[in-house]
CSV table of C-alpha atoms in Angstrom, one decimal:
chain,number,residue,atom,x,y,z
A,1,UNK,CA,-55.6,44.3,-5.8
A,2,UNK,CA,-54.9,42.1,-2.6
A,3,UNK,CA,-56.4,38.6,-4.0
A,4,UNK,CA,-57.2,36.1,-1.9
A,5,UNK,CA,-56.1,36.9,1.7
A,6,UNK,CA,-56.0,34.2,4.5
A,7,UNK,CA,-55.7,34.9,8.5
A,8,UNK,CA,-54.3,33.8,10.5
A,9,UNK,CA,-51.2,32.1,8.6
A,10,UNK,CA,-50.1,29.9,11.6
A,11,UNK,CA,-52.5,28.4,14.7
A,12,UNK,CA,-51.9,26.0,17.3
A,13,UNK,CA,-55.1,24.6,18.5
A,14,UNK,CA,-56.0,22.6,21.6
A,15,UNK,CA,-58.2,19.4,20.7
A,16,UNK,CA,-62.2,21.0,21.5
A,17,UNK,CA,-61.2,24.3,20.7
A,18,UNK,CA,-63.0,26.1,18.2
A,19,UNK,CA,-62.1,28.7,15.9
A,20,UNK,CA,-63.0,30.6,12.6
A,21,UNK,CA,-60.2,30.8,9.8
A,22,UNK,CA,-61.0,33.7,7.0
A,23,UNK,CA,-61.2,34.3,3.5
A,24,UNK,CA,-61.3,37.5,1.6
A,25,UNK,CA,-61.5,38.6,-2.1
A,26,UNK,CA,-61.7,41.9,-3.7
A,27,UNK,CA,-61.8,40.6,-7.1
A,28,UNK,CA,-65.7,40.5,-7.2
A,29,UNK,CA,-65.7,36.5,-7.6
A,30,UNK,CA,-68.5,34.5,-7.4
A,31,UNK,CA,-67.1,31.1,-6.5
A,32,UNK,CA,-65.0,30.7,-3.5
A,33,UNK,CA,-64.1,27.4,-2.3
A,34,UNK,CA,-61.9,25.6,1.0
A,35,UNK,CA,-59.4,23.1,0.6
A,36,UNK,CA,-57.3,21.3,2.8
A,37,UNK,CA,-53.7,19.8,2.2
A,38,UNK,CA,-52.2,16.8,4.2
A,39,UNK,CA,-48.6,16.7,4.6
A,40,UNK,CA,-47.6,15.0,1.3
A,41,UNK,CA,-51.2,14.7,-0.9
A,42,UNK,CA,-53.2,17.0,-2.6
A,43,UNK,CA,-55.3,19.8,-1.8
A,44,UNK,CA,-59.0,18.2,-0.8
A,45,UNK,CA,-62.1,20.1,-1.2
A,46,UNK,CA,-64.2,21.1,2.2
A,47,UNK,CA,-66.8,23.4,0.9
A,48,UNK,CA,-67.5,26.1,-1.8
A,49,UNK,CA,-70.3,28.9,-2.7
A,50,UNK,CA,-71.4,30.1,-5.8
A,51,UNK,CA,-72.3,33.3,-4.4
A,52,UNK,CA,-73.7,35.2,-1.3
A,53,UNK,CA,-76.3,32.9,0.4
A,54,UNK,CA,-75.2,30.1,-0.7
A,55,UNK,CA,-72.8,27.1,0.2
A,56,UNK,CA,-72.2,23.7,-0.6
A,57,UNK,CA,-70.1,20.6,0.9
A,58,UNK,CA,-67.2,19.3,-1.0
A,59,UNK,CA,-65.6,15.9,-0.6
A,60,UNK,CA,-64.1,16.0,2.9
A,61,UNK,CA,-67.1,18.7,4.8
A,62,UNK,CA,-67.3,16.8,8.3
A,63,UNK,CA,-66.2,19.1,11.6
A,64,UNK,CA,-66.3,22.1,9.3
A,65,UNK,CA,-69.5,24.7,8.6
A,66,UNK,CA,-69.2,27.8,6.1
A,67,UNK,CA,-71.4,30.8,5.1
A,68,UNK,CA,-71.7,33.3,2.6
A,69,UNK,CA,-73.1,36.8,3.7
A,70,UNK,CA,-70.9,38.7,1.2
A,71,UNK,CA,-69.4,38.4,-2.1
A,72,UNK,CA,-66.2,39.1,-0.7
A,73,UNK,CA,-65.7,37.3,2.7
A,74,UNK,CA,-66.1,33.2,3.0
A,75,UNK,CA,-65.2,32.5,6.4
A,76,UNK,CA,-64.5,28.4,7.4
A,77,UNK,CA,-65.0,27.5,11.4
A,78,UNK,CA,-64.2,24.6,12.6
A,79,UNK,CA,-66.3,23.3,15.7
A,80,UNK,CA,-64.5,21.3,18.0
A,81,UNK,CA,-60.8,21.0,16.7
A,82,UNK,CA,-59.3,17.6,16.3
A,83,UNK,CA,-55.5,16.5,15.9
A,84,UNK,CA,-57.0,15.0,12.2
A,85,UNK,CA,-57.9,18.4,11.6
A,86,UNK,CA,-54.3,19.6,11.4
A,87,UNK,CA,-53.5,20.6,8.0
A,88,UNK,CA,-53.1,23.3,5.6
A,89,UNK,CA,-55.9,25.2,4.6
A,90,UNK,CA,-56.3,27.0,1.4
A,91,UNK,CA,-58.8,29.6,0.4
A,92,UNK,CA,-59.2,29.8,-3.7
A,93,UNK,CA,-62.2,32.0,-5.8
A,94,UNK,CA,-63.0,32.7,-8.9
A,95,UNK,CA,-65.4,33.8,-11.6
A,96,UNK,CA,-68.3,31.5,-12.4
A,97,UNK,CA,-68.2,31.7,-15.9
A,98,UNK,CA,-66.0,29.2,-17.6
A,99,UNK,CA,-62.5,30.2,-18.7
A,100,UNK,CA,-61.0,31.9,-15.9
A,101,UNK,CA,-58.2,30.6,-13.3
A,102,UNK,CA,-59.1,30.6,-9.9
A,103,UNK,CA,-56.9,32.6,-7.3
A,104,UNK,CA,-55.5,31.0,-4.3
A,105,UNK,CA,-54.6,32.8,-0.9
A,106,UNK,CA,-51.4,31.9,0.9
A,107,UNK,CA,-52.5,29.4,3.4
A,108,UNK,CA,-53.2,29.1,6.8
A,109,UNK,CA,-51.0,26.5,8.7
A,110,UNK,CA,-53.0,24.9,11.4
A,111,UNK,CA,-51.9,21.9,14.3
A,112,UNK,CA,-54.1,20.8,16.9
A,113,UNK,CA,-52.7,19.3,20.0
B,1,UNK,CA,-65.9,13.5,-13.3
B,2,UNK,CA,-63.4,13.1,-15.6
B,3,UNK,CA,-60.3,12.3,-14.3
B,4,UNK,CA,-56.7,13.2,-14.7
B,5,UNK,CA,-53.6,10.5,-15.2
B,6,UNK,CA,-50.2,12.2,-14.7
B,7,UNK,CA,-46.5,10.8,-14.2
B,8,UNK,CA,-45.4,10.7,-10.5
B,9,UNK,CA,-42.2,12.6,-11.1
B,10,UNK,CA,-39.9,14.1,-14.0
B,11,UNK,CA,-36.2,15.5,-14.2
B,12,UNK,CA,-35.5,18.5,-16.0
B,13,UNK,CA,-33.0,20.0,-17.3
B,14,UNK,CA,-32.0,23.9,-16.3
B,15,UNK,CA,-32.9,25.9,-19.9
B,16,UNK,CA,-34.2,22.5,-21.8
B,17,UNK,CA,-38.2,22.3,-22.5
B,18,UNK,CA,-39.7,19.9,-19.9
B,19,UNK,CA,-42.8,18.3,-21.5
B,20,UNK,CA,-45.1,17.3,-18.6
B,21,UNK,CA,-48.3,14.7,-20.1
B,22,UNK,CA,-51.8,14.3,-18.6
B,23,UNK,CA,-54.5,12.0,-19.9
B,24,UNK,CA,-58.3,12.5,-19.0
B,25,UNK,CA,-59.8,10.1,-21.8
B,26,UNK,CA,-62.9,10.8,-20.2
B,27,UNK,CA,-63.6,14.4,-20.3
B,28,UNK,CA,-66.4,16.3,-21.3
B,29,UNK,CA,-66.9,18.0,-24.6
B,30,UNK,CA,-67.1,21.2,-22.3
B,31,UNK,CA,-64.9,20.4,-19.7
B,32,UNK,CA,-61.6,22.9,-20.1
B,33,UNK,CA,-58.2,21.2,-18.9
B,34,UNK,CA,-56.3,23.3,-16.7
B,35,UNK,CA,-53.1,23.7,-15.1
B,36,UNK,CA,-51.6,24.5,-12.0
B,37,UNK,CA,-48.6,24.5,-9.7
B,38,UNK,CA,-47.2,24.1,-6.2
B,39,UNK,CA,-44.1,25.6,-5.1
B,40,UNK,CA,-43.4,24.5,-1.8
B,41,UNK,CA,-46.0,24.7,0.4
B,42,UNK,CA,-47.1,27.4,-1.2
B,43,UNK,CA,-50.5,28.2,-2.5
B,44,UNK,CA,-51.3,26.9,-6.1
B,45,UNK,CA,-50.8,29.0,-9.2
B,46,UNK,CA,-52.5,28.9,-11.8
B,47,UNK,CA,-50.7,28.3,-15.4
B,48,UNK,CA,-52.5,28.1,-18.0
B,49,UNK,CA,-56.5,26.4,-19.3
B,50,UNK,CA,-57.9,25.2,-22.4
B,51,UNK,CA,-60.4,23.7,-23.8
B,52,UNK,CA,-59.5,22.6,-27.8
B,53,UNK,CA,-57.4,24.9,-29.0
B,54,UNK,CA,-53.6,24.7,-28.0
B,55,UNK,CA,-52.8,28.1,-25.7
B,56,UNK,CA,-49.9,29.9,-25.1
B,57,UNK,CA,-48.9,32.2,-22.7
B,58,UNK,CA,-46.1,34.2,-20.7
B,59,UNK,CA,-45.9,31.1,-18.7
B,60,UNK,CA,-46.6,28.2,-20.4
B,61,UNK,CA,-48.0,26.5,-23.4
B,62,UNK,CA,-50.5,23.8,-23.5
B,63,UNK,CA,-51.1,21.5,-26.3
B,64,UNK,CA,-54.2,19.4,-26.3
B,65,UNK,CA,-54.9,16.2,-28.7
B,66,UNK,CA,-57.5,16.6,-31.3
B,67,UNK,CA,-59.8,14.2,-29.0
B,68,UNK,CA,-59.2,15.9,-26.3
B,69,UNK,CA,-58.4,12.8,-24.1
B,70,UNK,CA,-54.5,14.3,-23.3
B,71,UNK,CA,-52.5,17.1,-23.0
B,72,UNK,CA,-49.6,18.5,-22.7
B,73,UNK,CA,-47.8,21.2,-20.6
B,74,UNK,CA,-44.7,22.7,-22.2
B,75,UNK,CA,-42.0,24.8,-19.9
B,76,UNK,CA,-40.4,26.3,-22.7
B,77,UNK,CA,-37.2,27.3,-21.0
B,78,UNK,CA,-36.8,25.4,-17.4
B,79,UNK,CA,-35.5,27.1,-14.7
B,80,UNK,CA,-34.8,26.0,-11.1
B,81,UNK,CA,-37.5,27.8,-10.0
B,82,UNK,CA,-39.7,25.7,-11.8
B,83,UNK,CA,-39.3,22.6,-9.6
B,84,UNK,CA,-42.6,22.5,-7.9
B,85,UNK,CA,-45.7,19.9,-8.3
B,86,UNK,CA,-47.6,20.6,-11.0
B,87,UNK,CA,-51.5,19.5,-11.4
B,88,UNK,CA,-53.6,18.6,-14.0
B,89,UNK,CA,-57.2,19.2,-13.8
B,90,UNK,CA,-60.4,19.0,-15.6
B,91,UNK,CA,-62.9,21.5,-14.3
B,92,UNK,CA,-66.6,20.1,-13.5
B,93,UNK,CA,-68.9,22.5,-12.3
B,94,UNK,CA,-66.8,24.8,-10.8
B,95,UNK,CA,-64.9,22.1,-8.9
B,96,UNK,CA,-61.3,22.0,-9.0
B,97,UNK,CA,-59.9,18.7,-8.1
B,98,UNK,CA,-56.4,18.0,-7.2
B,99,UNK,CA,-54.8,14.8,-8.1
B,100,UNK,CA,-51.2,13.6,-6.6
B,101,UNK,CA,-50.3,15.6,-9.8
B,102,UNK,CA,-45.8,15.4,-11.2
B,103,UNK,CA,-43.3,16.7,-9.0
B,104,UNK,CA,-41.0,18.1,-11.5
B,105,UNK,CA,-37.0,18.6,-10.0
B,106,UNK,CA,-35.3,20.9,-12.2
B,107,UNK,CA,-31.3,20.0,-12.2
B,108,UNK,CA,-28.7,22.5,-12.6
C-alpha cells in the first residue's frame, strides 16, 4: 500500500496564480481531510469529506475550494494564491468508524511570492 | 469540543521512560483521546488511541484516569529519535485538532 500520497512536495507560486495540490489514498477511507501548518504552530484544518460527494469547511476554509468525486482522490485548489497562503499542507484520511488512526501524506511545501 | 492541555516542552533522557501528560477535563463519554507525533517537518504519526481502557502497543503506551479527564503517554525506552512534537487530541466527529502540543528533546 502507498498511503496517503501528496504532489507536488515543493511549489513556488506567484501571488494570483492558481493551482490544484493532490491527495490520494488506496486504503479505501472514507474521511479525508486538509490541513495547513505555519512555520512554528500546529497543523489547522481547511476542509474534509466524509465520502465521495461530499465536503465540508474546517476552521481556516477561505481562498481554498475541495471536491470529492472518488473515494480515493481529494484534490485542494487554491484560487488566486496569496503570500498568507504559504505554508505546509498536509493531506490525512481515515476510516469513519471510531477507533482508527488517521494516515497522513508527506506534505507539500508551498511559498507564494 | 473538548480540549487538550499539554506541557510546552520536556527533556528526556536517552533509554529512561519519558512520561508526557495531557488533560481534556472536558471530554466526551465517547470521545477517544489520541496521540500523535511530528518529527521535523514531517507529516504526523499516529501513536497510539483510547478511549477508557489503558492501551499498549509496539510504540507506545497510554494510560487514561478513571474519569477520563487526563492521560498519559508513556515512551517506554527513549531514544533520540523520539525528539519530535507530540500532540494530544480528542477526536469530535471525525475532526482531528492539533494544539501547540510538547516538544519533547531527547538528550544523549
Amino acid at each position: 500500500n502507498a498511503g496517503v500520497t501528496q504532489t507536488p512536495k515543493f511549489q513556488v507560486l506567484k501571488t494570483g496564480q492558481s493551482m490544484t495540490l493532490q491527495c490520494a489514498q488506496d486504503m479505501n477511507h472514507e474521511y479525508m481531510s486538509w490541513y495547513r501548518q505555519d512555520p512554528g504552530m500546529g497543523l489547522r484544518l481547511i476542509h474534509y469529506s466524509v465520502g465521495a460527494g461530499i465536503t465540508d469547511q474546517g476552521e481556516v476554509p477561505n481562498g481554498y475550494n475541495v471536491s470529492r468525486s472518488t473515494t480515493e482522490d481529494f484534490p485542494l485548489r487554491l484560487l488566486s494564491a496569496a503570500p498568507s497562503q504559504t505554508s505546509v499542507y498536509f493531506c490525512a484520511s481515515s476510516y469513519l468508524t471510531g477507533g482508527y488512526g488517521y494516515t497522513f501524506g508527506s506534505g507539500t511545501r508551498l511559498t507564494v511570492v | 469540543d473538548a480540549k487538550t492541555t499539554q506541557p510546552t516542552s520536556m527533556d528526556c533522557a536517552e533509554g529512561r521512560a519519558a512520561n508526557l501528560p495531557c488533560n481534556h477535563s472536558t471530554i466526551s463519554g465517547n470521545e477517544y483521546v489520541y496521540w500523535y507525533r511530528q518529527i521535523h517537518s514531517q507529516g504526523p504519526q499516529y501513536i497510539i488511541h483510547g478511549l477508557k481502557n489503558n492501551e499498549t502497543n509496539e510504540m507506545a503506551s497510554l494510560i487514561i484516569t478513571e474519569d477520563r479527564k487526563s492521560s498519559t503517554l508513556i515512551l517506554p525506552h527513549a531514544t533520540l529519535r523520539d525528539t519530535a512534537v507530540y500532540y494530544c487530541i480528542v477526536l469530535n466527529d471525525y475532526k482531528l485538532s492539533f494544539g501547540a502540543g510538547t516538544t519533547v528533546t531527547v538528550r544523549a
